[in-house]
Amino acid sequence: MITSFAGESKHFLDEKSRLSIPAKYRRWLTEEDAEYTFVITKGADPCLIAYPAIEWDMFAEKLRNLSQFKKKNRAFIRTWSRNSIRLKCDKQGRILMPQRLLDFANIKKEVAIIGALNYLELWEPEMLKEHQESQIPLDDDYFEDLADIF
Amino acid sequence: MITSFAGESKHFLDEKSRLSIPAKYRRWLTEEDAEYTFVITKGADPCLIAYPAIEWDMFAEKLRNLSQFKKKNRAFIRTWSRNSIRLKCDKQGRILMPQRLLDFANIKKEVAIIGALNYLELWEPEMLKEHQESQIPLDDDYFEDLADIF
DNA sequence: TATTATTGTGGGTAGATGTGGGGAGAAATC
DNA sequence: GATTTCTCCCCACATCTACCCACAATAATA
């Protein structure tokens, strides 16, 4: 069983737009990720997602099964791919964040890093707060549906 | 069958915010938890919950199967995991408690540790007392409902 | 009760981690 | 080809973590 990410911590971009990935998340990567490679993409929510490269590769593998003959599939694959960047940590465990992605998530300096099972979410703290507050609370129906699974 | 936790005992945080996990609870962990790893989360009541890591991992494994394309799933996973922190006991059987979690449960120095089946509850003693007193007593209807199960 | 083992608590310290910044070489631009 | 920009290595150092040892408190045994 692969150990899942968990927890939240607050970090800061330095002057060079580098983000230090907490050691505990780096350490949870499997052997294949020995070089600490992540794929960063734009999230469906206004945040960035950092997948361990191996996790992203598995997802990409699934996308290959989408038919190329459907226009929407092509569009989705295109959007997904162009927003994903493969980035390696430097020897200090930091990732140099592209400005384009930082802008998308409105990240200036402060970053909330959330370990969420098999990926990390990177949030501008204020955005995270607003987003969580504006959420429709998970209702009974949702948990009823979940109960079918668990 | 896995042995269940039971009992209550009073402990103290030391100067370094370390909480000593009673040996009886550590011993009840299975072989896989040889390193005595817990996942601490915010409870639904104003206390902290400590799961043996293996228990939490089993649940996390299920959550991984929820589709990322559903907004509610993402919200649920985010909320669940950001409040969970994986912590390992040191060689003396103590856990270094993050201030963020201590604040949530209003824990200063004294901690009541309650062993409850497959998890531990960590309470600030005064909070526990108040909470129990303010509770609506369990009524006959509740036990009638229980009777359907047992 | 005395003796031994186990457990809980305190605190020093080496090593791990996070953060900042210089600068060599690569890449892009003119 | 020259200049500028970018990337990533390196070193520095402050902070944090977790190991270790010491010993007190408690439980277990003779």
GROMACS .gro file of C-alpha atoms (C1' of nucleotides) in nm:
model
  360
    1MET     CA    1   0.000   0.000   0.000
    2ILE     CA    2   0.126   0.345  -0.090
    3THR     CA    3   0.131   0.590   0.195
    4SER     CA    4  -0.101   0.884   0.138
    5PHE     CA    5  -0.015   1.249   0.175
    6ALA     CA    6  -0.181   1.436   0.461
    7GLY     CA    7  -0.153   1.764   0.645
    8GLU     CA    8  -0.127   2.133   0.575
    9SER     CA    9   0.161   2.371   0.621
   10LYS     CA   10   0.241   2.726   0.532
   11HIS     CA   11   0.540   2.813   0.316
   12PHE     CA   12   0.683   3.110   0.135
   13LEU     CA   13   0.817   3.168  -0.212
   14ASP     CA   14   1.163   3.321  -0.198
   15GLU     CA   15   1.289   3.609  -0.411
   16LYS     CA   16   1.358   3.369  -0.697
   17SER     CA   17   1.006   3.218  -0.699
   18ARG     CA   18   1.132   2.897  -0.549
   19LEU     CA   19   0.898   2.687  -0.334
   20SER     CA   20   1.044   2.450  -0.081
   21ILE     CA   21   0.857   2.117  -0.083
   22PRO     CA   22   0.833   1.987   0.274
   23ALA     CA   23   1.070   1.698   0.328
   24LYS     CA   24   0.793   1.469   0.447
   25TYR     CA   25   0.623   1.488   0.109
   26ARG     CA   26   0.948   1.440  -0.080
   27ARG     CA   27   1.028   1.136   0.129
   28TRP     CA   28   0.694   0.972   0.056
   29LEU     CA   29   0.774   0.948  -0.311
   30THR     CA   30   0.857   0.602  -0.438
   31GLU     CA   31   1.196   0.486  -0.560
   32GLU     CA   32   1.120   0.589  -0.915
   33ASP     CA   33   1.084   0.946  -0.794
   34ALA     CA   34   1.425   0.939  -0.637
   35GLU     CA   35   1.500   1.265  -0.813
   36TYR     CA   36   1.191   1.425  -0.661
   37THR     CA   37   1.009   1.510  -0.980
   38PHE     CA   38   0.663   1.661  -0.964
   39VAL     CA   39   0.416   1.755  -1.235
   40ILE     CA   40   0.242   2.081  -1.155
   41THR     CA   41  -0.090   2.160  -1.317
   42LYS     CA   42  -0.377   2.404  -1.285
   43GLY     CA   43  -0.641   2.262  -1.054
   44ALA     CA   44  -1.012   2.239  -1.123
   45ASP     CA   45  -1.042   2.463  -0.816
   46PRO     CA   46  -0.841   2.788  -0.811
   47CYS     CA   47  -0.522   2.625  -0.689
   48LEU     CA   48  -0.227   2.435  -0.827
   49ILE     CA   49  -0.191   2.059  -0.810
   50ALA     CA   50   0.146   1.891  -0.771
   51TYR     CA   51   0.151   1.522  -0.858
   52PRO     CA   52   0.448   1.301  -0.795
   53ALA     CA   53   0.560   1.234  -1.152
   54ILE     CA   54   0.468   0.868  -1.126
   55GLU     CA   55   0.111   0.947  -1.024
   56TRP     CA   56   0.070   1.189  -1.311
   57ASP     CA   57   0.204   0.932  -1.554
   58MET     CA   58  -0.059   0.685  -1.438
   59PHE     CA   59  -0.332   0.940  -1.498
   60ALA     CA   60  -0.190   1.026  -1.839
   61GLU     CA   61  -0.202   0.658  -1.922
   62LYS     CA   62  -0.578   0.661  -1.860
   63LEU     CA   63  -0.624   0.966  -2.082
   64ARG     CA   64  -0.466   0.775  -2.369
   65ASN     CA   65  -0.778   0.563  -2.377
   66LEU     CA   66  -0.999   0.858  -2.467
   67SER     CA   67  -1.092   0.850  -2.830
   68GLN     CA   68  -0.911   1.101  -3.049
   69PHE     CA   69  -1.214   1.119  -3.274
   70LYS     CA   70  -1.414   1.322  -3.026
   71LYS     CA   71  -1.353   1.693  -3.042
   72LYS     CA   72  -1.412   1.739  -2.669
   73ASN     CA   73  -1.163   1.470  -2.583
   74ARG     CA   74  -0.900   1.640  -2.794
   75ALA     CA   75  -0.976   1.972  -2.630
   76PHE     CA   76  -0.958   1.826  -2.284
   77ILE     CA   77  -0.632   1.646  -2.346
   78ARG     CA   78  -0.485   1.958  -2.502
   79THR     CA   79  -0.583   2.179  -2.210
   80TRP     CA   80  -0.467   1.926  -1.955
   81SER     CA   81  -0.131   1.879  -2.121
   82ARG     CA   82  -0.041   2.239  -2.185
   83ASN     CA   83  -0.117   2.330  -1.825
   84SER     CA   84   0.107   2.057  -1.688
   85ILE     CA   85   0.475   2.113  -1.628
   86ARG     CA   86   0.726   1.854  -1.516
   87LEU     CA   87   0.956   2.009  -1.257
   88LYS     CA   88   1.245   1.870  -1.059
   89CYS     CA   89   1.342   1.980  -0.710
   90ASP     CA   90   1.685   2.133  -0.677
   91LYS     CA   91   1.940   1.991  -0.435
   92GLN     CA   92   1.774   2.187  -0.152
   93GLY     CA   93   1.434   2.036  -0.225
   94ARG     CA   94   1.289   2.346  -0.389
   95ILE     CA   95   1.090   2.387  -0.709
   96LEU     CA   96   1.123   2.690  -0.932
   97MET     CA   97   0.762   2.792  -0.993
   98PRO     CA   98   0.669   2.931  -1.336
   99GLN     CA   99   0.507   3.274  -1.313
  100ARG     CA  100   0.220   3.163  -1.537
  101LEU     CA  101   0.109   2.905  -1.283
  102LEU     CA  102   0.157   3.134  -0.986
  103ASP     CA  103  -0.068   3.390  -1.153
  104PHE     CA  104  -0.339   3.132  -1.210
  105ALA     CA  105  -0.358   3.051  -0.840
  106ASN     CA  106  -0.302   3.414  -0.741
  107ILE     CA  107   0.003   3.312  -0.540
  108LYS     CA  108   0.226   3.600  -0.441
  109LYS     CA  109   0.448   3.487  -0.158
  110GLU     CA  110   0.255   3.284   0.094
  111VAL     CA  111   0.157   2.929  -0.006
  112ALA     CA  112  -0.056   2.678   0.183
  113ILE     CA  113   0.057   2.328   0.092
  114ILE     CA  114  -0.209   2.063   0.147
  115GLY     CA  115  -0.116   1.698   0.127
  116ALA     CA  116  -0.422   1.531  -0.027
  117LEU     CA  117  -0.380   1.155  -0.066
  118ASN     CA  118  -0.181   1.116  -0.387
  119TYR     CA  119  -0.120   1.481  -0.476
  120LEU     CA  120  -0.044   1.818  -0.322
  121GLU     CA  121  -0.262   2.128  -0.348
  122LEU     CA  122  -0.092   2.468  -0.351
  123TRP     CA  123  -0.318   2.754  -0.241
  124GLU     CA  124  -0.289   3.122  -0.184
  125PRO     CA  125  -0.410   3.121   0.180
  126GLU     CA  126  -0.676   3.386   0.136
  127MET     CA  127  -0.814   3.211  -0.173
  128LEU     CA  128  -0.832   2.886   0.019
  129LYS     CA  129  -1.024   3.049   0.300
  130GLU     CA  130  -1.271   3.214   0.063
  131HIS     CA  131  -1.312   2.900  -0.141
  132GLN     CA  132  -1.385   2.685   0.161
  133GLU     CA  133  -1.632   2.937   0.301
  134SER     CA  134  -1.816   2.978  -0.028
  135GLN     CA  135  -1.851   2.603  -0.065
  136ILE     CA  136  -2.191   2.450  -0.035
  137PRO     CA  137  -2.149   2.235   0.274
  138LEU     CA  138  -2.138   1.866   0.211
  139ASP     CA  139  -2.494   1.757   0.278
  140ASP     CA  140  -2.656   1.439   0.395
  141ASP     CA  141  -2.719   1.326   0.040
  142TYR     CA  142  -2.349   1.335  -0.033
  143PHE     CA  143  -2.267   1.116   0.261
  144GLU     CA  144  -2.557   0.887   0.177
  145ASP     CA  145  -2.394   0.834  -0.160
  146LEU     CA  146  -2.056   0.780   0.001
  147ALA     CA  147  -2.210   0.521   0.228
  148ASP     CA  148  -2.282   0.313  -0.081
  149ILE     CA  149  -1.910   0.292  -0.144
  150PHE     CA  150  -1.778   0.239   0.207
  151MET     CA  151  -0.957  -0.965   1.547
  152ILE     CA  152  -0.784  -0.643   1.639
  153THR     CA  153  -0.786  -0.554   2.006
  154SER     CA  154  -0.983  -0.236   2.075
  155PHE     CA  155  -0.866   0.060   2.273
  156ALA     CA  156  -1.040   0.134   2.603
  157GLY     CA  157  -0.991   0.347   2.913
  158GLU     CA  158  -0.898   0.701   3.005
  159SER     CA  159  -0.583   0.851   3.152
  160LYS     CA  160  -0.444   1.193   3.221
  161HIS     CA  161  -0.116   1.313   3.071
  162PHE     CA  162   0.086   1.632   3.032
  163LEU     CA  163   0.258   1.802   2.744
  164ASP     CA  164   0.621   1.878   2.825
  165GLU     CA  165   0.807   2.201   2.751
  166LYS     CA  166   0.865   2.091   2.391
  167SER     CA  167   0.494   2.016   2.323
  168ARG     CA  168   0.559   1.645   2.333
  169LEU     CA  169   0.279   1.409   2.438
  170SER     CA  170   0.369   1.070   2.574
  171ILE     CA  171   0.138   0.801   2.433
  172PRO     CA  172   0.066   0.547   2.709
  173ALA     CA  173   0.252   0.224   2.647
  174LYS     CA  174  -0.067   0.018   2.654
  175TYR     CA  175  -0.200   0.200   2.350
  176ARG     CA  176   0.128   0.176   2.165
  177ARG     CA  177   0.141  -0.195   2.233
  178TRP     CA  178  -0.203  -0.245   2.084
  179LEU     CA  179  -0.081  -0.135   1.747
  180THR     CA  180  -0.025  -0.413   1.498
  181GLU     CA  181   0.308  -0.529   1.363
  182GLU     CA  182   0.289  -0.295   1.066
  183ASP     CA  183   0.287  -0.004   1.309
  184ALA     CA  184   0.611  -0.119   1.463
  185GLU     CA  185   0.732   0.235   1.437
  186TYR     CA  186   0.428   0.361   1.629
  187THR     CA  187   0.288   0.600   1.372
  188PHE     CA  188  -0.038   0.781   1.436
  189VAL     CA  189  -0.247   1.014   1.223
  190ILE     CA  190  -0.390   1.297   1.430
  191THR     CA  191  -0.697   1.482   1.305
  192LYS     CA  192  -0.948   1.736   1.427
  193GLY     CA  193  -1.246   1.561   1.573
  194ALA     CA  194  -1.614   1.634   1.503
  195ASP     CA  195  -1.631   1.720   1.873
  196PRO     CA  196  -1.381   1.978   2.005
  197CYS     CA  197  -1.104   1.725   2.059
  198LEU     CA  198  -0.831   1.558   1.860
  199ILE     CA  199  -0.849   1.206   1.723
  200ALA     CA  200  -0.544   0.983   1.692
  201TYR     CA  201  -0.576   0.688   1.458
  202PRO     CA  202  -0.314   0.420   1.431
  203ALA     CA  203  -0.163   0.499   1.091
  204ILE     CA  204  -0.277   0.167   0.946
  205GLU     CA  205  -0.640   0.244   1.027
  206TRP     CA  206  -0.620   0.583   0.862
  207ASP     CA  207  -0.439   0.443   0.559
  208MET     CA  208  -0.718   0.194   0.497
  209PHE     CA  209  -0.967   0.477   0.484
  210ALA     CA  210  -0.739   0.694   0.271
  211GLU     CA  211  -0.703   0.406   0.027
  212LYS     CA  212  -1.079   0.412  -0.026
  213LEU     CA  213  -1.088   0.788  -0.069
  214ARG     CA  214  -0.835   0.760  -0.349
  215ASN     CA  215  -1.100   0.590  -0.557
  216LEU     CA  216  -1.331   0.892  -0.548
  217SER     CA  217  -1.338   1.071  -0.880
  218GLN     CA  218  -1.146   1.397  -0.899
  219PHE     CA  219  -1.398   1.527  -1.150
  220LYS     CA  220  -1.660   1.578  -0.881
  221LYS     CA  221  -1.629   1.905  -0.695
  222LYS     CA  222  -1.774   1.761  -0.377
  223ASN     CA  223  -1.525   1.479  -0.375
  224ARG     CA  224  -1.239   1.726  -0.403
  225ALA     CA  225  -1.384   1.935  -0.122
  226PHE     CA  226  -1.428   1.635   0.101
  227ILE     CA  227  -1.078   1.501   0.039
  228ARG     CA  228  -0.931   1.846   0.096
  229THR     CA  229  -1.109   1.900   0.425
  230TRP     CA  230  -1.032   1.551   0.545
  231SER     CA  231  -0.666   1.549   0.465
  232ARG     CA  232  -0.567   1.904   0.557
  233ASN     CA  233  -0.672   1.834   0.913
  234SER     CA  234  -0.479   1.509   0.930
  235ILE     CA  235  -0.114   1.489   1.022
  236ARG     CA  236   0.100   1.178   1.023
  237LEU     CA  237   0.319   1.171   1.331
  238LYS     CA  238   0.570   0.917   1.453
  239CYS     CA  239   0.650   0.851   1.817
  240ASP     CA  240   1.010   0.914   1.916
  241LYS     CA  241   1.215   0.642   2.082
  242GLN     CA  242   1.058   0.736   2.415
  243GLY     CA  243   0.706   0.691   2.280
  244ARG     CA  244   0.625   1.061   2.256
  245ILE     CA  245   0.462   1.259   1.977
  246LEU     CA  246   0.555   1.617   1.896
  247MET     CA  247   0.216   1.791   1.878
  248PRO     CA  248   0.173   2.070   1.620
  249GLN     CA  249   0.055   2.396   1.777
  250ARG     CA  250  -0.223   2.428   1.518
  251LEU     CA  251  -0.391   2.113   1.645
  252LEU     CA  252  -0.336   2.195   2.011
  253ASP     CA  253  -0.509   2.528   1.957
  254PHE     CA  254  -0.807   2.359   1.794
  255ALA     CA  255  -0.870   2.143   2.099
  256ASN     CA  256  -0.770   2.420   2.337
  257ILE     CA  257  -0.501   2.197   2.486
  258LYS     CA  258  -0.247   2.381   2.699
  259LYS     CA  259  -0.069   2.130   2.915
  260GLU     CA  260  -0.309   1.875   3.057
  261VAL     CA  261  -0.449   1.610   2.819
  262ALA     CA  262  -0.711   1.344   2.881
  263ILE     CA  263  -0.643   1.045   2.657
  264ILE     CA  264  -0.947   0.827   2.591
  265GLY     CA  265  -0.904   0.494   2.419
  266ALA     CA  266  -1.213   0.442   2.203
  267LEU     CA  267  -1.222   0.124   1.995
  268ASN     CA  268  -0.990   0.189   1.703
  269TYR     CA  269  -0.882   0.544   1.784
  270LEU     CA  270  -0.777   0.771   2.071
  271GLU     CA  271  -0.949   1.093   2.170
  272LEU     CA  272  -0.734   1.374   2.311
  273TRP     CA  273  -0.926   1.625   2.524
  274GLU     CA  274  -0.847   1.930   2.725
  275PRO     CA  275  -0.994   1.803   3.057
  276GLU     CA  276  -1.212   2.107   3.122
  277MET     CA  277  -1.350   2.097   2.766
  278LEU     CA  278  -1.433   1.730   2.807
  279LYS     CA  279  -1.621   1.798   3.130
  280GLU     CA  280  -1.820   2.085   2.978
  281HIS     CA  281  -1.892   1.891   2.663
  282GLN     CA  282  -2.024   1.592   2.852
  283GLU     CA  283  -2.242   1.809   3.076
  284SER     CA  284  -2.389   2.005   2.786
  285GLN     CA  285  -2.478   1.686   2.602
  286ILE     CA  286  -2.838   1.588   2.561
  287PRO     CA  287  -2.861   1.264   2.759
  288LEU     CA  288  -2.898   0.951   2.551
  289ASP     CA  289  -3.270   0.871   2.561
  290ASP     CA  290  -3.473   0.557   2.524
  291ASP     CA  291  -3.537   0.627   2.155
  292TYR     CA  292  -3.164   0.618   2.090
  293PHE     CA  293  -3.131   0.277   2.246
  294GLU     CA  294  -3.443   0.158   2.066
  295ASP     CA  295  -3.270   0.246   1.739
  296LEU     CA  296  -2.954   0.074   1.853
  297ALA     CA  297  -3.162  -0.235   1.920
  298ASP     CA  298  -3.222  -0.264   1.546
  299ILE     CA  299  -2.855  -0.324   1.498
  300PHE     CA  300  -2.763  -0.539   1.795
  301DT     C1'  301   0.945  -0.546   5.168
  302DA     C1'  302   1.323  -0.545   4.856
  303DT     C1'  303   1.455  -0.594   4.385
  304DT     C1'  304   1.396  -0.558   3.913
  305DA     C1'  305   1.184  -0.412   3.497
  306DT     C1'  306   0.898  -0.099   3.255
  307DT     C1'  307   0.731   0.343   3.170
  308DG     C1'  308   0.718   0.852   3.188
  309DT     C1'  309   0.963   1.304   3.194
  310DG     C1'  310   1.338   1.644   3.124
  311DG     C1'  311   1.691   1.838   2.865
  312DG     C1'  312   2.151   1.851   2.576
  313DT     C1'  313   2.292   1.810   2.113
  314DA     C1'  314   2.395   1.629   1.633
  315DG     C1'  315   2.189   1.619   1.223
  316DA     C1'  316   1.795   1.738   0.922
  317DT     C1'  317   1.536   2.100   0.724
  318DG     C1'  318   1.405   2.559   0.550
  319DT     C1'  319   1.558   2.997   0.365
  320DG     C1'  320   1.864   3.338   0.150
  321DG     C1'  321   2.187   3.468  -0.184
  322DG     C1'  322   2.638   3.445  -0.488
  323DG     C1'  323   2.781   3.295  -0.914
  324DA     C1'  324   2.898   2.961  -1.312
  325DG     C1'  325   2.715   2.792  -1.706
  326DA     C1'  326   2.309   2.730  -2.025
  327DA     C1'  327   1.964   2.936  -2.295
  328DA     C1'  328   1.743   3.298  -2.508
  329DT     C1'  329   1.759   3.746  -2.732
  330DC     C1'  330   1.948   4.101  -2.994
  331DG     C1'  331   2.914   3.687  -3.153
  332DA     C1'  332   2.778   3.976  -2.767
  333DT     C1'  333   2.458   4.066  -2.419
  334DT     C1'  334   2.106   3.959  -2.121
  335DT     C1'  335   1.823   3.646  -1.882
  336DC     C1'  336   1.744   3.221  -1.669
  337DT     C1'  337   1.849   2.792  -1.426
  338DC     C1'  338   2.053   2.538  -1.088
  339DC     C1'  339   2.457   2.431  -0.827
  340DC     C1'  340   2.691   2.561  -0.414
  341DC     C1'  341   2.766   2.755   0.047
  342DA     C1'  342   2.591   2.979   0.467
  343DC     C1'  343   2.327   2.974   0.857
  344DA     C1'  344   1.908   2.987   1.157
  345DT     C1'  345   1.567   2.685   1.312
  346DC     C1'  346   1.363   2.257   1.407
  347DT     C1'  347   1.349   1.762   1.490
  348DA     C1'  348   1.447   1.350   1.692
  349DC     C1'  349   1.810   1.094   1.895
  350DC     C1'  350   2.044   0.997   2.318
  351DC     C1'  351   2.127   0.973   2.804
  352DA     C1'  352   1.974   1.047   3.271
  353DC     C1'  353   1.676   0.963   3.619
  354DA     C1'  354   1.219   0.970   3.850
  355DA     C1'  355   0.789   0.730   3.893
  356DT     C1'  356   0.532   0.334   3.856
  357DA     C1'  357   0.440  -0.149   3.805
  358DA     C1'  358   0.580  -0.629   3.841
  359DT     C1'  359   0.819  -0.999   4.062
  360DA     C1'  360   1.049  -1.256   4.406
   0.00000   0.00000   0.00000
